[in-house]
Coordinates of C-alpha atoms in Angstrom, one line a residue:
M259 CA 50.9 67.1 86.2
T260 CA 52.3 65.4 89.3
P261 CA 50.9 66.9 92.5
I262 CA 53.4 68.3 95.0
E263 CA 53.5 66.3 98.1
P264 CA 53.3 68.2 101.4
A265 CA 56.5 68.5 103.4
T266 CA 56.7 66.0 106.2
P267 CA 57.9 67.0 109.7
A268 CA 61.3 65.3 109.0
T269 CA 61.7 67.3 105.7
F270 CA 60.8 70.5 107.4
A271 CA 63.3 69.8 110.1
I272 CA 66.1 69.2 107.6
R273 CA 65.2 72.4 105.7
K274 CA 65.2 74.4 109.0
R275 CA 68.6 72.9 110.0
T276 CA 70.1 73.6 106.6
S277 CA 68.7 77.2 106.6
V278 CA 70.2 77.9 110.0
L279 CA 73.6 76.5 109.2
L280 CA 73.7 78.4 105.8
G281 CA 72.7 81.6 107.6
L282 CA 75.5 81.1 110.2
S283 CA 77.9 80.4 107.4
L284 CA 76.9 83.6 105.6
F285 CA 77.4 85.4 108.9
L286 CA 80.9 84.1 109.2
I287 CA 81.7 85.1 105.6
L288 CA 80.5 88.7 106.2
A289 CA 81.9 89.0 109.7
R290 CA 85.4 88.5 108.3
V291 CA 85.1 91.1 105.5
P292 CA 86.3 94.0 107.7
S293 CA 89.5 92.1 108.4
Y294 CA 90.2 91.4 104.7
D295 CA 93.0 93.9 104.3
E296 CA 94.2 93.8 107.9
P297 CA 98.1 94.0 107.8
L298 CA 99.9 90.7 108.3
E299 CA 101.2 90.4 111.9
W300 CA 104.0 88.2 113.2
D301 CA 102.5 84.8 112.9
M302 CA 100.6 85.4 109.6
G303 CA 103.7 87.1 108.2
M304 CA 105.9 84.1 109.1
Y305 CA 103.5 81.6 107.6
T306 CA 103.2 83.6 104.4
V307 CA 106.9 84.2 104.0
V308 CA 107.8 80.6 104.5
A309 CA 105.0 79.4 102.3
R310 CA 106.2 81.7 99.5
E311 CA 109.7 80.3 99.9
L312 CA 108.4 76.8 99.5
L313 CA 106.6 77.8 96.3
E314 CA 109.9 79.2 95.1
G315 CA 111.5 75.7 95.5
E316 CA 113.2 76.3 98.9
R317 CA 113.2 73.6 101.5
L318 CA 111.4 73.8 104.8
Y319 CA 113.7 74.1 107.9
D320 CA 116.8 74.0 105.8
D321 CA 116.3 77.2 103.7
A322 CA 113.5 78.8 105.7
W323 CA 113.4 77.9 109.3
D324 CA 110.6 78.1 111.9
M325 CA 110.0 75.9 114.9
K326 CA 106.4 74.9 114.0
P327 CA 105.4 71.5 112.4
P328 CA 105.0 71.5 108.7
A329 CA 101.2 71.5 108.3
I330 CA 100.7 75.3 108.7
F331 CA 103.3 76.1 106.0
A332 CA 101.9 73.5 103.6
T333 CA 98.4 74.8 104.1
F334 CA 99.4 78.4 103.4
A335 CA 101.5 77.3 100.4
A336 CA 98.6 75.4 98.9
V337 CA 96.2 78.4 99.1
L338 CA 98.8 80.9 98.0
L339 CA 99.4 78.7 94.9
V340 CA 95.8 79.1 94.0
T341 CA 95.1 82.7 95.0
G342 CA 98.5 84.3 94.6
D343 CA 97.3 87.1 96.9
D344 CA 98.1 87.3 100.6
F345 CA 94.9 89.0 101.7
L346 CA 92.6 86.7 99.7
A347 CA 94.5 83.6 100.9
L348 CA 94.1 84.6 104.6
Y349 CA 90.4 85.5 104.1
L350 CA 89.6 82.2 102.4
L351 CA 91.5 80.2 105.0
S352 CA 89.8 82.0 107.8
V353 CA 86.3 81.6 106.4
V354 CA 86.6 78.0 105.3
V355 CA 88.2 76.7 108.5
G356 CA 85.5 78.6 110.5
I357 CA 82.7 77.0 108.6
V358 CA 84.3 73.5 108.7
T359 CA 84.7 73.8 112.5
M360 CA 81.2 75.0 112.9
L361 CA 79.9 71.9 111.2
G362 CA 82.0 69.7 113.4
V363 CA 80.7 71.5 116.5
Y364 CA 77.2 71.0 115.2
H365 CA 77.6 67.3 114.7
A366 CA 79.2 66.8 118.1
A367 CA 76.6 68.8 120.0
S368 CA 73.6 67.3 118.1
I369 CA 74.1 64.1 120.0
A370 CA 71.8 65.9 122.4
G371 CA 69.3 66.8 119.7
R372 CA 69.0 69.1 116.7
A373 CA 68.3 72.2 118.8
A374 CA 71.5 71.6 120.8
G375 CA 73.5 71.3 117.7
L376 CA 72.2 74.5 116.2
W377 CA 72.7 76.4 119.4
A378 CA 76.3 75.1 119.6
A379 CA 76.9 76.2 116.0
A380 CA 75.5 79.7 116.9
F381 CA 77.8 80.0 119.9
W382 CA 80.7 78.9 117.7
A383 CA 79.9 81.5 115.1
A384 CA 79.7 84.2 117.9
M385 CA 83.1 83.3 119.3
C386 CA 85.2 82.3 116.4
F387 CA 86.0 85.6 114.8
D388 CA 86.8 87.4 118.1
P389 CA 89.6 89.9 117.1
L390 CA 91.2 90.1 120.6
T391 CA 92.1 86.4 120.7
G392 CA 93.2 86.7 117.0
A393 CA 90.4 84.3 116.0
D394 CA 89.7 86.4 112.9
R395 CA 93.1 85.2 111.5
P396 CA 93.9 81.7 110.3
N397 CA 96.5 80.9 113.0
T398 CA 97.4 77.3 113.9
E399 CA 94.7 77.2 116.6
A400 CA 92.0 77.6 113.9
F401 CA 93.1 74.5 112.1
I402 CA 93.5 72.6 115.4
N403 CA 89.9 73.5 116.3
A404 CA 88.7 72.2 112.9
A405 CA 90.4 68.8 113.3
V406 CA 89.5 68.4 117.0
S407 CA 85.8 69.4 116.6
W408 CA 85.3 66.6 114.0
A409 CA 87.4 64.1 115.9
F410 CA 85.3 64.8 119.0
A411 CA 82.1 64.5 116.9
L412 CA 83.2 61.1 115.7
W413 CA 84.3 60.0 119.2
V414 CA 81.1 61.0 121.0
R415 CA 78.7 59.9 118.4
G416 CA 80.5 56.6 117.9
S417 CA 80.6 56.0 121.6
L418 CA 76.8 56.4 121.9
V419 CA 75.1 55.6 118.6
E420 CA 77.4 54.2 115.9
A421 CA 77.1 50.5 114.8
H422 CA 79.7 48.1 116.2
R423 CA 81.0 47.2 112.7
S424 CA 82.1 50.8 112.0
R425 CA 84.3 51.1 115.1
R426 CA 87.6 50.4 113.3
R427 CA 86.9 53.0 110.6
R428 CA 85.8 55.5 113.2
W429 CA 89.0 55.1 115.3
I430 CA 91.2 55.4 112.2
G431 CA 89.3 58.6 111.3
I432 CA 89.8 60.0 114.8
A433 CA 93.5 59.1 114.7
L434 CA 94.0 60.9 111.4
L435 CA 92.2 64.0 112.6
F436 CA 94.2 64.2 115.8
T437 CA 97.4 63.5 113.9
L438 CA 96.5 66.3 111.5
A439 CA 95.9 68.7 114.5
S440 CA 99.3 67.7 116.0
L441 CA 101.0 68.5 112.7
Y442 CA 99.9 72.1 113.2
K443 CA 101.1 72.2 116.9
H444 CA 102.3 69.3 119.1
V445 CA 100.0 70.2 122.0
A446 CA 96.9 69.2 120.0
I447 CA 97.6 65.7 121.1
A448 CA 96.6 66.5 124.7
P449 CA 92.9 66.3 124.1
A450 CA 93.3 62.9 122.4
V451 CA 95.2 61.5 125.3
C452 CA 92.6 62.7 127.8
L453 CA 89.8 61.3 125.8
A454 CA 91.6 58.0 125.4
I455 CA 92.1 57.8 129.2
A456 CA 88.4 58.6 129.8
E457 CA 87.4 55.9 127.3
A458 CA 89.7 53.3 128.9
L459 CA 88.6 54.1 132.5
F460 CA 84.9 54.2 131.6
P461 CA 84.3 51.9 128.6
P462 CA 81.0 52.3 126.6
R463 CA 78.2 49.9 127.6
G464 CA 78.7 46.5 126.0
I465 CA 82.3 47.1 125.1
S466 CA 85.1 45.4 127.2
R467 CA 88.0 47.4 128.5
R468 CA 90.3 45.1 126.6
R469 CA 88.5 46.0 123.3
V470 CA 88.7 49.7 124.2
L471 CA 92.5 49.5 124.8
G472 CA 92.8 47.8 121.5
D473 CA 91.0 50.7 119.8
V474 CA 93.2 53.2 121.6
A475 CA 96.2 51.3 120.5
L476 CA 95.0 51.4 116.9
M477 CA 94.6 55.1 117.1
A478 CA 98.1 55.6 118.6
T479 CA 99.5 53.3 115.9
V480 CA 98.0 55.3 113.1
G481 CA 99.3 58.6 114.6
L482 CA 102.8 57.2 115.0
L483 CA 102.8 55.8 111.4
C484 CA 101.8 59.2 110.1
W485 CA 104.4 61.1 112.0
G486 CA 106.9 58.4 111.0
A487 CA 106.1 58.9 107.4
I488 CA 106.6 62.7 107.7
F489 CA 109.9 62.2 109.4
T490 CA 111.0 59.6 106.8
Y491 CA 110.3 62.2 104.0
F492 CA 112.5 64.8 105.7
A493 CA 115.2 62.2 106.3
A494 CA 115.1 61.0 102.7
T495 CA 115.7 64.6 101.6
G496 CA 118.8 65.0 103.9
R497 CA 117.1 66.8 106.8
A498 CA 116.8 64.0 109.4
W499 CA 119.0 65.7 112.1
L500 CA 117.5 69.2 111.4
T501 CA 113.9 67.9 111.5
W502 CA 114.5 66.0 114.7
Q503 CA 116.0 69.0 116.4
T504 CA 113.2 71.3 115.1
L505 CA 110.2 69.2 115.9
F506 CA 111.3 67.3 119.0
V507 CA 114.3 68.9 120.7
N508 CA 113.5 72.5 120.2
P509 CA 109.9 72.4 121.5
R510 CA 111.1 70.9 124.8
A511 CA 113.6 73.8 125.2
Y512 CA 111.0 76.3 124.2
S513 CA 108.4 75.1 126.7
G514 CA 110.6 74.3 129.6
S515 CA 109.1 72.3 132.4
M516 CA 105.6 71.2 131.4
L517 CA 104.6 70.5 135.0
E518 CA 105.7 74.0 136.1
N519 CA 103.8 75.5 133.1
V520 CA 100.6 73.7 134.2
L521 CA 101.0 74.8 137.8
R522 CA 101.7 78.4 136.6
T523 CA 98.3 78.5 135.0
W524 CA 96.8 79.9 138.1
S525 CA 99.2 82.9 138.2
A526 CA 98.3 83.6 134.6
G527 CA 94.6 84.0 135.6
P528 CA 94.5 87.8 134.9
I529 CA 95.8 87.3 131.4
M530 CA 93.3 84.5 130.7
W531 CA 90.4 86.5 132.1
K532 CA 91.3 89.5 129.9
F533 CA 91.0 87.5 126.7
M534 CA 88.4 84.9 127.8
S535 CA 85.9 87.0 129.7
F536 CA 83.7 87.4 126.7
M537 CA 83.1 83.6 126.7
T538 CA 81.5 83.8 130.2
P539 CA 77.9 83.2 129.0
A540 CA 78.9 80.0 127.2
A541 CA 80.8 78.8 130.3
V542 CA 77.8 79.6 132.5
L543 CA 75.4 77.7 130.3
T544 CA 77.7 74.7 130.2
V545 CA 78.0 74.7 134.0
I546 CA 74.3 75.1 134.5
A547 CA 73.5 72.1 132.2
A548 CA 76.3 70.0 133.7
L549 CA 75.4 70.5 137.4
S550 CA 71.6 70.7 137.2
G551 CA 69.4 67.7 136.7
A552 CA 68.3 69.0 133.3
R553 CA 71.0 67.4 131.2
A554 CA 70.2 67.6 127.5
A555 CA 73.1 65.3 126.6
P556 CA 73.7 61.8 127.8
R557 CA 76.0 61.3 130.8
R558 CA 78.6 59.7 128.7
A559 CA 78.7 62.7 126.4
W560 CA 79.3 64.9 129.4
L561 CA 82.1 62.6 130.5
L562 CA 83.8 62.9 127.1
L563 CA 83.3 66.7 127.0
G564 CA 84.9 66.9 130.4
A565 CA 87.9 64.9 129.1
L566 CA 88.1 67.3 126.1
A567 CA 88.0 70.3 128.5
I568 CA 90.9 68.8 130.5
G569 CA 92.9 68.2 127.3
T570 CA 92.2 71.7 126.2
F571 CA 93.4 73.1 129.5
L572 CA 96.7 71.2 129.0
A573 CA 97.0 72.2 125.4
V574 CA 96.8 75.9 126.4
A575 CA 99.1 75.5 129.5
L576 CA 101.8 73.2 128.3
P577 CA 103.7 75.7 126.1
G578 CA 104.0 78.1 129.1
S579 CA 103.6 81.3 127.1
F580 CA 99.8 81.9 127.5
L581 CA 99.7 83.9 124.3
Y582 CA 96.3 85.3 123.5
H583 CA 95.6 83.2 120.5
Y584 CA 96.1 80.0 122.5
F585 CA 92.8 80.6 124.2
Q586 CA 90.9 80.0 120.9
L587 CA 91.3 76.3 121.8
W588 CA 88.6 76.7 124.4
F589 CA 86.0 77.7 121.8
V590 CA 85.2 74.1 120.7
P591 CA 84.4 72.6 124.1
L592 CA 82.6 75.8 125.3
A593 CA 80.5 76.0 122.1
I594 CA 79.4 72.4 122.5
G595 CA 78.7 72.7 126.2
A596 CA 76.8 75.9 125.6
G597 CA 74.7 74.2 123.0
W598 CA 73.8 71.4 125.4
G599 CA 73.1 74.1 128.0
A600 CA 70.8 76.0 125.7
A601 CA 68.9 72.7 125.0
A602 CA 68.7 72.0 128.7
L603 CA 67.3 75.4 129.8
P604 CA 63.6 74.6 129.1
R605 CA 63.9 71.7 131.5
L606 CA 65.1 73.8 134.4
P607 CA 62.7 74.1 137.4
G608 CA 61.1 77.5 137.2
L609 CA 62.0 78.0 133.6
R610 CA 59.7 75.6 131.8
S611 CA 59.0 78.1 129.1
P612 CA 60.5 77.4 125.6
R613 CA 60.3 81.1 124.7
L614 CA 62.0 82.3 127.8
A615 CA 64.7 79.7 127.4
T616 CA 65.2 80.7 123.7
A617 CA 65.4 84.4 124.7
A618 CA 68.0 83.6 127.4
S619 CA 70.2 81.6 125.0
A620 CA 69.9 84.3 122.3
L621 CA 70.9 86.9 124.9
A622 CA 74.0 84.8 125.8
V623 CA 75.0 84.9 122.1
V624 CA 74.5 88.7 122.0
V625 CA 76.6 89.1 125.1
I626 CA 79.4 87.1 123.5
L627 CA 79.2 89.2 120.4
Y628 CA 79.0 92.6 122.1
P629 CA 82.7 93.2 123.0
Q630 CA 83.7 92.5 119.4
L631 CA 81.4 95.1 117.8
S632 CA 83.8 98.0 118.3
L633 CA 86.3 96.4 115.9
L634 CA 83.8 95.2 113.3
G635 CA 83.3 98.7 111.7
L636 CA 87.0 99.4 111.3
S637 CA 89.0 99.0 108.1
G638 CA 91.8 96.5 108.0
P639 CA 94.6 99.0 108.7
E640 CA 92.6 100.6 111.6
R641 CA 92.0 97.1 113.1
G642 CA 95.8 96.5 112.9
R643 CA 96.5 99.7 114.7
R644 CA 93.9 99.1 117.4
K645 CA 95.1 95.5 118.0
Y646 CA 98.9 96.0 117.7
G647 CA 99.6 99.7 118.1
D648 CA 101.3 102.5 116.2
F649 CA 104.8 100.8 116.1
F650 CA 103.3 97.9 114.2
M651 CA 101.8 100.2 111.5
W652 CA 105.1 102.3 111.3
A653 CA 107.0 99.0 110.7
N654 CA 104.6 98.3 107.8
D655 CA 105.4 101.7 106.4
S656 CA 109.1 101.0 106.8
A657 CA 108.7 97.8 104.8
R658 CA 107.0 99.6 101.9
A659 CA 109.7 102.3 102.0
A660 CA 112.4 99.7 101.8
D661 CA 110.6 98.0 98.8
A662 CA 110.4 101.4 97.0
M663 CA 114.2 101.9 97.3
L664 CA 115.1 98.5 95.7
L665 CA 115.1 97.3 92.2
P666 CA 113.4 94.0 91.2
G667 CA 115.5 91.1 92.4
E668 CA 117.2 93.1 95.1
T669 CA 116.7 92.2 98.8
F670 CA 116.7 93.5 102.3
Y671 CA 117.3 91.7 105.6
T672 CA 116.0 92.5 109.0
W673 CA 117.4 90.9 112.1
S674 CA 114.3 91.4 114.2
E675 CA 111.0 89.8 115.1
E676 CA 109.2 91.7 112.3
T677 CA 108.9 88.8 109.9
Y678 CA 105.9 90.3 108.2
V679 CA 108.0 93.0 106.6
Y680 CA 109.0 90.6 103.8
A681 CA 105.4 89.8 103.1
V682 CA 104.4 93.5 103.1
A683 CA 107.2 94.4 100.7
R684 CA 106.7 91.1 98.7
R685 CA 110.5 90.5 98.8
R686 CA 112.1 87.2 99.6
P687 CA 114.2 86.9 102.8
P688 CA 117.9 86.4 101.8
A689 CA 118.7 84.1 104.7
A690 CA 117.2 81.1 106.6
G691 CA 117.0 83.0 109.9
I692 CA 113.8 85.0 109.6
W693 CA 113.1 85.6 113.3
R694 CA 115.9 87.1 115.4
E695 CA 114.8 85.3 118.6
H696 CA 115.5 81.9 116.9
T697 CA 119.2 82.9 116.4
L698 CA 119.6 84.0 120.0
R699 CA 118.1 81.1 122.0
G700 CA 117.4 77.5 121.7
P701 CA 119.2 74.3 120.7
L702 CA 119.4 75.4 117.1
A703 CA 120.5 79.0 117.6
A704 CA 124.1 78.3 116.8
W705 CA 123.2 76.3 113.6
L706 CA 120.7 78.9 112.5
T707 CA 123.2 81.8 113.1
K708 CA 125.9 80.0 111.1
R709 CA 123.5 79.2 108.2
T710 CA 122.1 82.7 108.2
L711 CA 125.6 84.2 107.9
E712 CA 126.5 81.9 105.1
D713 CA 123.4 83.0 103.2
L714 CA 124.1 86.7 103.9
K715 CA 127.7 86.4 102.8
R716 CA 126.8 84.5 99.6
N717 CA 124.0 86.9 98.6
P718 CA 124.4 90.1 100.6
P719 CA 121.2 92.2 100.7
E720 CA 121.3 95.9 99.6
L721 CA 119.5 97.0 102.7
Y722 CA 119.7 96.0 106.4
L723 CA 116.8 97.0 108.6
H724 CA 117.5 97.3 112.3
W725 CA 114.6 97.4 114.8
G726 CA 114.3 100.1 117.4
T727 CA 117.8 101.5 118.1
P728 CA 120.8 102.3 115.9
L729 CA 122.9 99.3 114.9
E730 CA 125.8 98.5 117.2
P731 CA 128.3 95.6 116.7
G732 CA 127.2 93.9 119.9
D733 CA 128.2 90.3 120.8
H734 CA 126.2 88.4 118.2
P735 CA 127.9 87.3 115.0
I736 CA 125.0 88.6 112.8
S737 CA 125.0 92.1 114.3
R738 CA 128.9 92.2 114.1
W739 CA 128.7 91.3 110.4
A740 CA 126.1 93.9 109.7
A741 CA 127.9 96.6 111.5
K742 CA 131.0 95.9 109.5
H743 CA 129.4 95.7 106.0
Y744 CA 126.6 98.3 106.3
A745 CA 126.5 102.1 106.8
P746 CA 123.5 104.3 107.8
L747 CA 121.3 105.4 105.0
P748 CA 122.4 108.9 104.1
G749 CA 120.0 111.5 105.5
A750 CA 117.5 109.0 106.7
G751 CA 117.5 109.9 110.4
R752 CA 114.4 108.5 112.0
K753 CA 112.0 108.9 109.2
H754 CA 111.7 105.1 108.9
F755 CA 111.2 104.6 112.6
P756 CA 111.0 102.1 114.3
M757 CA 113.3 100.7 111.6
F758 CA 116.8 102.1 111.1
F759 CA 118.0 101.6 107.5
Y760 CA 121.6 100.6 106.6
V761 CA 123.0 100.4 103.1
R762 CA 125.6 97.8 102.0
K763 CA 129.0 99.4 101.6
G764 CA 129.9 99.4 97.9
G765 CA 126.6 98.0 96.9
A766 CA 124.3 98.9 94.0
L767 CA 122.0 100.9 96.2
E768 CA 124.8 102.9 97.7
R769 CA 126.1 103.8 94.1
R770 CA 122.6 104.9 93.1
L771 CA 122.4 107.1 96.2
R772 CA 125.7 108.8 95.4
A773 CA 124.6 109.6 91.9
P774 CA 123.2 113.2 92.1
S775 CA 120.8 112.6 89.2
E776 CA 119.2 109.6 90.8
S777 CA 116.0 109.9 92.7
L778 CA 114.8 107.1 94.9
P779 CA 111.0 106.7 95.5
G780 CA 111.7 105.4 99.0
Q781 CA 113.4 108.6 100.0
T782 CA 110.1 110.5 99.9
E783 CA 110.0 112.4 103.1
K784 CA 107.7 111.1 105.8
V785 CA 106.6 112.9 109.0
D786 CA 108.9 111.9 111.8
A787 CA 107.0 109.5 114.1
M788 CA 108.9 110.7 117.1

């Protein structure tokens, strides 16, 4: 019998690291369970609806329009194709992207040692399911974080420890990751630009500035080729003008002046503090480690982290909206910085106690988690009500009521921002214009209005759902068309508030309503919300 060799210190270290990372992964899996059946909100609803349209053979931007780049819709479509279930798809996406990003954060932070990497992973796990910033949902920022964390890991590790011969492969990998991030949202390119500037201004030791500029040019070339291939695909399928307007013209109109948006960041301070205050311990640890003499990470690593932080600031500020889910982009640099800070604590003057330093870092993790605990024990619907209010839940009820009134194959249309109602009812939208705001403003508003009316006239839905107030003709072509061809649902009153239901004149649903022997499930009385 072969004797069992005792574990070496290296083997023990690998087992410890693996155990911690597996434990944190299990924590992320369990922490997202309470949000499993949380109702789909505006962004998740849009991604799900458009993804389902793609699986039905419709064409992105032409048959189902949204202003975001294609990666988010392709991602949702791929997972929905496998799961077939909205809740399972969102749960799997949230869990997988959270774990992938955690591993990227670990590899980036571990340039300062294994302990720094593990602490960074722990800080990421504490931040990345925060419900108030929407981090428990797989929004575009979650996928951007995954790509950026690994791109930064490749960048910082290659800049310090990788062999010279692997530089070309490393830069191609970084370029592909940042390109992927930008295909979720354009602003993801800001960290890449800032890191490239830092690399060019302060080249790594032994590498000439000319060589660095060549590497940056290679990265830019790979990104342009990828974007060019995407655009070529859409052009080859007859969507060149529409794709150009959607991906390049419309974002500039949506954001407005980028310089003004950056300057306006300071006036958005109260909003940022409301959603980012729970990250304060991570920021404090980062600042302590950066400003004190007890740096756990090399100076060059701090230089690159600073460039990443500037790029993150720009990525959050450039759109000009300062929506709460934008602030998730800060999780990656703060988790890495906090990991380095936790590793530096034992070196601080007056705190040369590993146990005390570990307790301080653990307390920082707990402080980050604490504000989130009140939502962890809630069911999915209760979380939705807490986060978005009663109107959101009533709109979900309205969608289910509309679905109950219709036969298989029949449709309804809502000219509102409540895109998720199609996903709730599991009914296909009958027109390309899914979000009302897109038909009102922007360079493509006129085209989208025209296309939507064409769709509605070709296949008029049986129900028209109007948000908030009774339908009036108004000045917009879609509202005028709806007022002409739809009548209030008989006897409905406000029982479907905040949606007002209108029935197509002469349609199948109206004929069923007039038949005295017919009984519609959707007409079951509901307590008036008002």
